[in-house]
Amino acid sequence: MATTSAGTTRRGDRSPLLVALAAAVAVPGLVLRIGGLHLSPPVDALLFGVAIIGAAFLLSWAAEAAQVDISAGLAIALLALVAVLPEYAVDFVFTIQGGNAYAQYGPTCLPPGSTEQSPCGLALANMTGANRILVGVGWALVVLLAAVRLRRGGADAGQAGGAGTSHEPGRPTTVTLLRTDSVPLVFLLIATVYSLTLPLRTSITMVDFVVLVGIFVAYSIRVAKAPAEDPDLIGPSAWVGRMDAPRRRTGYIGLFVVAAVIIVLCAEPFAESLVETGTELGISQFFLVQWLAPLASEAPELLVAGLYAWRLKTTDALATLVSSKVNQWSLLVGTLPLVFALSAGSLNGLPVDAMQREELLITAAQSLFAVSLLVTLSINVVGALSLLVLFIGQFVLAATLPAPLQELELLILSGIYVGAAIVLFVRHRHEFVRLLRDGLRTPYADLTEAK
């Protein structure tokens, strides 16, 4: 098949095969769901999880192809929002289940004498796990993969990295963002500062919905003013993006619809199968929901970011992950009390127990530290390793410390995150002031010229 001006498939282009494969891996899960079949909880969870992963890839390719038709800033925001839709779907399922349990049993969300994990707690567990994976693994992954790539590729690879990646002998590899990326960073900071108040509450309420969703709306309005740019697409997104306008729009809208159908059908049985797996195998339901479920929904986004980083398109990779974090830490967290209220038939708010307050605290503290690392619009290998090591440290300490000390562990790690963030903000106070000004006030035209 030869290349044509209309954007048909190039010779050797495997993009159609990749799209077909992403759709095909969802078929077993769809068969189970539509046929009302059940194998075993672990197998069901695996098949539904793989289906969600396939759908997430379709969503990612569709959102990237859509960049051809919309402004650059809005495209990044849309891509980030669409990329986390699987996470929204799974978390909303747990939230609805929590709301139903609240309506039946009250604030404990459990029948009297039950020793199971509270469904209300599972909703927050899924959200905090997804946020911490995105930063602790995703942001670090971009920098570390770029560093490995530069070491293997030498000077030629360093030149290919352009302005986004720099590597000098004897100095750590550094990934640099553009001044336009000040916008998502500042709105992430605003959402993070507000989220630091959540661990002080006994519930997340409709007030939080108004504030956090308001932050996301303000962010969307701001990035919509970004000028249009030609996107640099690869793989299936480039295949769709090369098509003429009618076919291109039909293509990415079709991918959106197919992916949405898969996610809607598979999110609920995936969540239920995870909980049943924990019960059947004696594995903590909380652990599976907080870490395994987000890994399934975040995997495509992390993989795409990793591929971009390996090709030294580090600025695009990190910018997309930052925007995704804005979405998850504002819109996702903000909409949970709304979904809960609708399912519980109550405006009392999503209950937050002592354990979840600690999880919210460390998630917010990690977010604050992550923003402080990028206050100069750059992050090096040392910063990336600090994110990854502190993230992994949570699991190592939890596995080695006795139960009474595990709560203390989260508080200590939260203190380390916040303390380090304050030090970095003070050390780079001049850059911090500039970041705030660029993120909130500087016209996009000026930010673009300065890049």
Coordinates of C-alpha atoms in Angstrom, one line a residue:
M1 CA 0.0 0.0 0.0
A2 CA 1.6 3.3 -1.1
T3 CA 1.3 6.6 0.6
T4 CA -1.2 9.1 -0.9
S5 CA -2.0 12.7 -0.2
A6 CA -5.3 11.7 1.4
G7 CA -3.4 10.0 4.2
T8 CA -3.9 6.3 3.4
T9 CA -1.8 3.7 5.0
R10 CA 1.9 3.8 4.2
R11 CA 3.8 0.8 3.1
G12 CA 4.9 -1.2 6.1
D13 CA 2.7 0.9 8.5
R14 CA 1.4 -1.3 11.2
S15 CA -1.0 1.2 12.6
P16 CA -4.2 -0.4 11.4
L17 CA -3.0 -3.7 12.9
L18 CA -2.3 -2.0 16.2
V19 CA -5.8 -0.5 16.3
A20 CA -7.3 -3.8 15.5
L21 CA -5.2 -5.5 18.2
A22 CA -6.3 -2.9 20.8
A23 CA -9.9 -3.6 19.9
A24 CA -9.4 -7.4 19.8
V25 CA -8.0 -7.7 23.3
A26 CA -11.3 -6.3 24.6
V27 CA -13.4 -9.0 23.0
P28 CA -13.0 -11.6 25.7
G29 CA -14.1 -9.1 28.4
L30 CA -17.0 -7.9 26.3
V31 CA -18.1 -11.5 25.7
L32 CA -18.1 -12.1 29.5
R33 CA -20.0 -8.9 30.1
I34 CA -22.6 -9.2 27.4
G35 CA -23.1 -12.9 27.9
G36 CA -23.3 -12.6 31.7
L37 CA -20.6 -15.2 32.0
H38 CA -18.2 -15.8 35.0
L39 CA -15.1 -17.8 35.0
S40 CA -13.3 -17.1 38.3
P41 CA -12.7 -13.7 40.0
P42 CA -9.0 -13.5 39.1
V43 CA -9.6 -14.5 35.5
D44 CA -12.5 -12.2 35.2
A45 CA -10.5 -9.3 36.6
L46 CA -7.7 -10.0 34.2
L47 CA -9.9 -10.1 31.1
F48 CA -11.9 -7.0 32.1
G49 CA -8.6 -5.2 33.0
V50 CA -7.0 -6.1 29.6
A51 CA -10.2 -4.8 27.9
I52 CA -9.9 -1.5 29.7
I53 CA -6.2 -1.3 28.7
G54 CA -7.1 -1.8 25.0
A55 CA -9.8 0.8 25.3
A56 CA -7.4 3.2 26.9
F57 CA -5.0 2.9 23.9
L58 CA -7.8 3.6 21.5
L59 CA -8.7 6.7 23.5
S60 CA -5.1 7.9 23.6
W61 CA -4.7 7.5 19.8
A62 CA -8.0 9.3 19.2
A63 CA -7.2 12.2 21.4
E64 CA -3.8 12.6 19.8
A65 CA -5.3 12.6 16.3
A66 CA -7.8 15.2 17.4
Q67 CA -4.9 17.6 18.0
V68 CA -4.9 18.2 14.2
D69 CA -8.2 20.1 14.6
I70 CA -7.9 22.0 17.9
S71 CA -5.4 24.4 19.6
A72 CA -2.2 23.0 21.1
G73 CA -3.0 23.9 24.7
L74 CA -6.6 22.6 24.5
A75 CA -5.3 19.5 22.7
I76 CA -2.9 18.7 25.5
A77 CA -5.7 19.2 28.1
L78 CA -8.1 17.0 26.0
L79 CA -5.5 14.3 25.6
A80 CA -4.8 14.3 29.3
L81 CA -8.5 14.2 30.2
V82 CA -9.3 11.4 27.7
A83 CA -6.3 9.4 28.8
V84 CA -7.6 9.2 32.3
L85 CA -11.2 8.4 31.4
P86 CA -10.7 4.7 32.3
E87 CA -9.5 5.8 35.7
Y88 CA -12.7 7.9 36.1
A89 CA -14.9 5.0 35.0
V90 CA -13.4 2.6 37.5
D91 CA -13.3 5.1 40.4
F92 CA -16.9 6.1 39.7
V93 CA -17.9 2.4 40.0
F94 CA -16.4 2.2 43.5
T95 CA -17.9 5.6 44.4
I96 CA -21.4 4.5 43.4
Q97 CA -21.0 1.3 45.4
G98 CA -19.9 3.4 48.3
G99 CA -22.9 5.6 47.9
N100 CA -25.3 2.6 47.8
A101 CA -23.7 1.2 50.9
Y102 CA -24.0 4.6 52.7
A103 CA -27.7 4.8 51.9
Q104 CA -28.1 1.3 53.4
Y105 CA -25.8 1.3 56.4
G106 CA -24.9 4.9 57.1
P107 CA -21.5 6.6 57.6
T108 CA -19.6 3.3 58.1
C109 CA -20.8 2.0 54.7
L110 CA -20.8 -1.5 56.2
P111 CA -23.3 -3.6 58.1
P112 CA -22.8 -3.9 61.9
G113 CA -20.0 -6.2 62.8
S114 CA -18.5 -6.5 59.3
T115 CA -14.8 -6.7 59.0
E116 CA -14.7 -6.1 55.2
Q117 CA -13.1 -3.1 53.6
S118 CA -15.5 -0.2 53.4
P119 CA -16.8 0.5 49.9
C120 CA -16.5 4.2 50.6
G121 CA -12.8 3.7 51.5
L122 CA -12.2 1.8 48.2
A123 CA -13.4 4.8 46.2
L124 CA -10.7 7.0 47.8
A125 CA -8.1 4.2 47.6
N126 CA -8.5 4.0 43.9
M127 CA -8.1 7.7 43.4
T128 CA -5.1 8.1 45.7
G129 CA -3.3 5.1 44.1
A130 CA -3.8 6.5 40.6
N131 CA -2.5 9.9 41.5
R132 CA 0.6 8.6 43.2
I133 CA 1.4 6.1 40.4
L134 CA 1.1 8.9 37.8
V135 CA 3.7 11.1 39.6
G136 CA 5.9 8.5 41.4
V137 CA 6.2 6.3 38.3
G138 CA 5.1 8.3 35.3
W139 CA 7.0 11.6 35.9
A140 CA 10.1 9.7 37.0
L141 CA 9.9 7.3 34.0
V142 CA 10.2 10.1 31.5
V143 CA 13.4 11.5 32.9
L144 CA 15.0 8.1 33.6
L145 CA 14.3 6.7 30.2
A146 CA 15.6 9.8 28.5
A147 CA 18.8 9.5 30.6
V148 CA 19.3 5.8 29.5
R149 CA 18.6 6.7 25.9
L150 CA 21.1 9.5 25.9
R151 CA 23.8 7.3 27.5
R152 CA 23.2 4.6 24.8
G153 CA 23.0 7.1 21.9
G154 CA 25.8 9.4 22.9
A155 CA 26.1 12.8 21.2
D156 CA 23.7 12.0 18.3
A157 CA 20.9 11.2 20.7
G158 CA 21.6 14.3 22.7
Q159 CA 21.2 16.4 19.5
A160 CA 18.0 14.6 18.7
G161 CA 16.6 15.5 22.1
G162 CA 16.5 19.2 21.2
A163 CA 15.6 21.7 23.8
G164 CA 13.6 19.3 25.8
T165 CA 16.5 17.1 27.0
S166 CA 20.0 18.0 27.9
H167 CA 23.0 15.9 28.9
E168 CA 26.5 17.1 29.7
P169 CA 29.3 14.8 30.9
G170 CA 29.5 14.8 34.6
R171 CA 26.1 16.3 35.0
P172 CA 22.7 14.6 35.4
T173 CA 20.3 14.5 32.5
T174 CA 17.7 17.2 32.6
V175 CA 14.3 17.4 31.0
T176 CA 13.1 20.9 30.4
L177 CA 9.5 22.1 29.9
L178 CA 8.3 25.1 27.9
R179 CA 7.1 28.3 29.5
T180 CA 3.6 27.4 28.2
D181 CA 3.7 24.5 30.6
S182 CA 3.7 27.0 33.5
V183 CA -0.1 27.0 33.1
P184 CA -0.9 23.4 34.1
L185 CA 1.8 23.5 36.8
V186 CA 0.3 26.5 38.5
F187 CA -3.2 25.1 38.3
L188 CA -1.9 21.8 39.7
L189 CA -0.3 23.8 42.5
I190 CA -3.6 25.5 43.3
A191 CA -5.5 22.2 43.4
T192 CA -2.7 20.7 45.5
V193 CA -2.8 23.5 48.1
Y194 CA -6.5 23.1 48.4
S195 CA -6.3 19.3 48.6
L196 CA -4.0 19.6 51.7
T197 CA -7.2 20.6 53.6
L198 CA -8.9 17.3 52.7
P199 CA -7.1 15.2 55.3
L200 CA -8.5 17.6 58.0
R201 CA -12.1 16.6 57.1
T202 CA -14.4 13.7 57.9
S203 CA -15.9 13.8 54.4
I204 CA -15.4 15.2 51.0
T205 CA -18.4 17.4 50.2
M206 CA -20.2 19.3 47.5
V207 CA -18.2 22.4 48.5
D208 CA -15.1 20.5 47.4
F209 CA -16.9 19.6 44.2
V210 CA -17.5 23.3 43.5
V211 CA -13.9 24.4 44.3
L212 CA -12.0 21.6 42.5
V213 CA -14.2 21.5 39.4
G214 CA -14.0 25.3 39.4
I215 CA -10.2 25.0 39.3
F216 CA -10.5 22.6 36.4
V217 CA -12.8 24.9 34.5
A218 CA -10.5 27.8 35.0
Y219 CA -7.6 25.7 33.8
S220 CA -9.5 24.7 30.7
I221 CA -10.4 28.3 29.8
R222 CA -6.8 29.3 30.2
V223 CA -5.3 26.6 28.0
A224 CA -8.0 27.1 25.4
K225 CA -6.3 30.4 24.6
A226 CA -3.1 28.6 23.4
P227 CA -2.3 29.1 19.7
A228 CA -2.7 26.3 17.3
E229 CA 0.4 24.2 16.4
D230 CA 1.1 21.3 14.1
P231 CA 1.2 18.2 16.3
D232 CA 4.0 15.7 16.0
L233 CA 2.1 12.4 15.9
I234 CA 3.4 8.9 15.7
G235 CA 1.9 5.4 15.2
P236 CA -1.9 5.0 14.9
S237 CA -2.6 8.6 15.8
A238 CA -0.4 9.8 12.9
W239 CA -2.2 7.3 10.6
V240 CA -5.5 8.8 11.5
G241 CA -4.1 12.4 11.6
R242 CA -2.8 12.1 8.0
M243 CA -6.3 11.4 6.6
D244 CA -8.4 14.1 4.9
A245 CA -10.6 16.0 7.3
P246 CA -13.9 14.1 7.0
R247 CA -12.2 10.7 7.3
R248 CA -9.9 11.9 10.1
R249 CA -12.8 13.2 12.2
T250 CA -14.8 10.1 11.5
G251 CA -11.8 8.0 12.5
Y252 CA -11.1 9.5 15.9
I253 CA -14.7 9.9 16.8
G254 CA -15.2 6.3 15.9
L255 CA -12.3 5.3 18.2
F256 CA -13.7 7.4 21.0
V257 CA -17.1 5.7 20.7
V258 CA -15.7 2.2 20.6
A259 CA -13.4 2.8 23.5
A260 CA -16.2 4.5 25.5
V261 CA -18.5 1.5 25.0
I262 CA -15.8 -0.9 26.1
I263 CA -15.0 1.1 29.2
V264 CA -18.7 1.5 30.2
L265 CA -19.3 -2.2 29.8
C266 CA -16.2 -3.4 31.6
A267 CA -15.5 -0.9 34.3
E268 CA -18.1 -2.2 36.8
P269 CA -17.4 -6.0 36.4
F270 CA -13.6 -5.2 36.6
A271 CA -14.1 -3.4 39.9
E272 CA -16.3 -6.1 41.3
S273 CA -13.9 -8.9 40.2
L274 CA -11.0 -7.2 41.9
V275 CA -12.9 -7.1 45.2
E276 CA -14.0 -10.7 44.8
T277 CA -10.4 -11.7 44.0
G278 CA -9.2 -10.2 47.2
T279 CA -11.8 -12.1 49.1
E280 CA -11.1 -15.4 47.4
L281 CA -7.3 -15.3 47.5
G282 CA -6.9 -13.6 50.9
I283 CA -5.3 -10.6 49.3
S284 CA -6.2 -7.2 50.7
Q285 CA -9.0 -5.6 48.7
F286 CA -7.6 -2.2 49.6
F287 CA -4.2 -3.2 48.0
L288 CA -5.8 -4.5 44.8
V289 CA -8.1 -1.5 44.4
Q290 CA -5.4 1.1 45.3
W291 CA -2.6 -0.2 43.1
L292 CA -3.7 -2.9 40.7
A293 CA -6.8 -1.2 39.3
P294 CA -5.0 2.1 38.6
L295 CA -2.1 0.2 37.0
A296 CA -4.6 -1.2 34.5
S297 CA -6.2 2.2 33.7
E298 CA -2.9 4.2 33.7
A299 CA -0.8 1.6 31.8
P300 CA -1.4 2.9 28.3
E301 CA -0.7 6.5 29.3
L302 CA 2.5 5.5 31.1
L303 CA 3.5 3.4 28.1
V304 CA 2.9 6.2 25.6
A305 CA 4.9 8.6 27.7
G306 CA 7.7 6.1 28.0
L307 CA 7.8 5.7 24.2
Y308 CA 7.9 9.4 23.7
A309 CA 10.7 9.7 26.3
W310 CA 12.7 6.9 24.6
R311 CA 12.4 9.0 21.3
L312 CA 13.6 12.0 23.4
K313 CA 10.3 13.8 22.9
T314 CA 10.5 14.4 26.7
T315 CA 8.8 17.8 26.8
D316 CA 5.7 16.4 25.2
A317 CA 5.7 13.3 27.4
L318 CA 6.1 15.2 30.7
A319 CA 3.7 18.0 29.7
T320 CA 1.0 15.4 29.0
L321 CA 1.5 13.7 32.3
V322 CA 1.4 17.0 34.1
S323 CA -1.9 17.8 32.5
S324 CA -3.2 14.4 33.4
K325 CA -2.3 15.1 37.0
V326 CA -4.2 18.4 36.9
N327 CA -7.2 16.4 35.6
Q328 CA -7.0 13.7 38.3
W329 CA -6.3 16.1 41.2
S330 CA -9.0 18.6 40.3
L331 CA -11.8 17.1 38.2
L332 CA -11.6 13.5 39.4
V333 CA -11.4 14.3 43.1
G334 CA -14.0 17.0 42.7
T335 CA -16.6 14.9 41.0
L336 CA -16.4 12.0 43.5
P337 CA -18.7 13.8 46.0
L338 CA -21.2 14.5 43.3
V339 CA -21.3 10.9 42.1
F340 CA -21.5 9.8 45.8
A341 CA -24.3 12.2 46.5
L342 CA -26.3 11.0 43.5
S343 CA -25.9 7.3 44.5
A344 CA -26.4 7.8 48.2
G345 CA -29.3 10.2 48.0
S346 CA -27.5 12.4 50.6
L347 CA -25.5 15.6 50.6
N348 CA -23.5 14.6 53.7
G349 CA -20.4 13.9 51.6
L350 CA -18.2 11.0 50.9
P351 CA -16.9 9.7 54.3
V352 CA -13.2 9.9 55.0
D353 CA -12.0 7.6 57.8
A354 CA -8.6 7.9 59.6
M355 CA -6.8 5.6 57.2
Q356 CA -8.1 7.5 54.2
R357 CA -7.0 10.8 55.7
E358 CA -3.5 9.6 55.8
E359 CA -3.7 8.4 52.2
L360 CA -5.0 11.8 51.1
L361 CA -2.3 13.5 53.0
I362 CA 0.6 11.6 51.5
T363 CA -1.0 12.0 48.0
A364 CA -1.3 15.7 48.4
A365 CA 2.2 16.0 49.9
Q366 CA 3.7 14.0 46.9
S367 CA 1.9 16.4 44.5
L368 CA 3.3 19.4 46.3
F369 CA 6.8 18.0 46.1
A370 CA 6.4 17.1 42.4
V371 CA 5.4 20.7 41.6
S372 CA 8.4 22.1 43.6
L373 CA 10.7 19.9 41.5
L374 CA 9.4 21.6 38.4
V375 CA 9.3 25.2 39.7
T376 CA 12.3 26.0 37.4
L377 CA 10.5 24.2 34.5
S378 CA 13.1 21.5 34.5
I379 CA 13.7 18.2 36.3
N380 CA 16.9 16.1 36.4
V381 CA 17.7 12.5 37.2
V382 CA 18.2 13.3 40.8
G383 CA 14.7 14.8 41.1
A384 CA 13.2 11.9 39.2
L385 CA 14.9 9.3 41.4
S386 CA 13.7 11.1 44.5
L387 CA 10.1 10.7 43.2
L388 CA 10.6 7.1 42.4
V389 CA 12.5 6.2 45.6
L390 CA 10.0 7.8 47.9
F391 CA 7.2 6.1 46.0
I392 CA 8.8 2.7 46.3
G393 CA 9.7 3.4 49.9
Q394 CA 6.1 3.4 50.9
F395 CA 5.8 -0.3 49.9
V396 CA 9.2 -1.3 51.5
L397 CA 8.3 0.3 54.8
A398 CA 4.8 -1.0 54.8
A399 CA 6.1 -4.5 54.2
T400 CA 8.8 -4.3 56.9
L401 CA 7.3 -2.2 59.7
P402 CA 4.9 -3.7 62.2
A403 CA 1.2 -2.6 61.8
P404 CA 1.2 0.0 64.6
L405 CA 4.0 1.9 62.9
Q406 CA 2.6 1.9 59.3
E407 CA 0.4 4.9 60.0
L408 CA 3.4 6.7 61.4
E409 CA 5.3 5.8 58.2
L410 CA 2.8 7.7 56.0
L411 CA 2.9 10.7 58.3
I412 CA 6.7 10.8 58.2
L413 CA 6.9 10.4 54.4
S414 CA 4.3 13.2 54.1
G415 CA 6.4 15.4 56.2
I416 CA 9.5 14.6 54.1
Y417 CA 7.5 15.5 50.9
V418 CA 6.2 18.8 52.4
G419 CA 9.5 19.8 54.0
A420 CA 11.5 19.2 50.8
A421 CA 8.9 21.1 48.8
I422 CA 9.1 24.1 51.1
V423 CA 12.9 24.1 50.8
L424 CA 12.8 24.0 47.0
F425 CA 10.1 26.8 46.7
V426 CA 12.2 29.0 49.0
R427 CA 15.5 28.2 47.2
H428 CA 13.9 29.0 43.8
R429 CA 11.6 31.8 45.0
H430 CA 12.3 34.1 42.1
E431 CA 11.5 31.3 39.6
F432 CA 8.4 30.5 41.7
V433 CA 7.1 34.0 41.3
R434 CA 7.7 33.9 37.6
L435 CA 6.0 30.6 37.4
L436 CA 2.9 32.0 39.1
R437 CA 2.9 35.0 36.8
D438 CA 3.3 33.0 33.6
G439 CA 0.7 30.4 34.7
L440 CA -2.0 32.9 35.6
R441 CA -1.4 36.2 33.7
T442 CA 1.2 36.2 30.9
P443 CA -0.6 36.0 27.5
Y444 CA 0.0 32.8 25.6
A445 CA 1.5 34.7 22.8
D446 CA 4.3 35.9 25.1
L447 CA 4.8 32.4 26.5
T448 CA 5.0 30.9 23.0
E449 CA 7.5 33.5 21.8
A450 CA 9.7 32.7 24.8
K451 CA 9.8 29.0 24.3

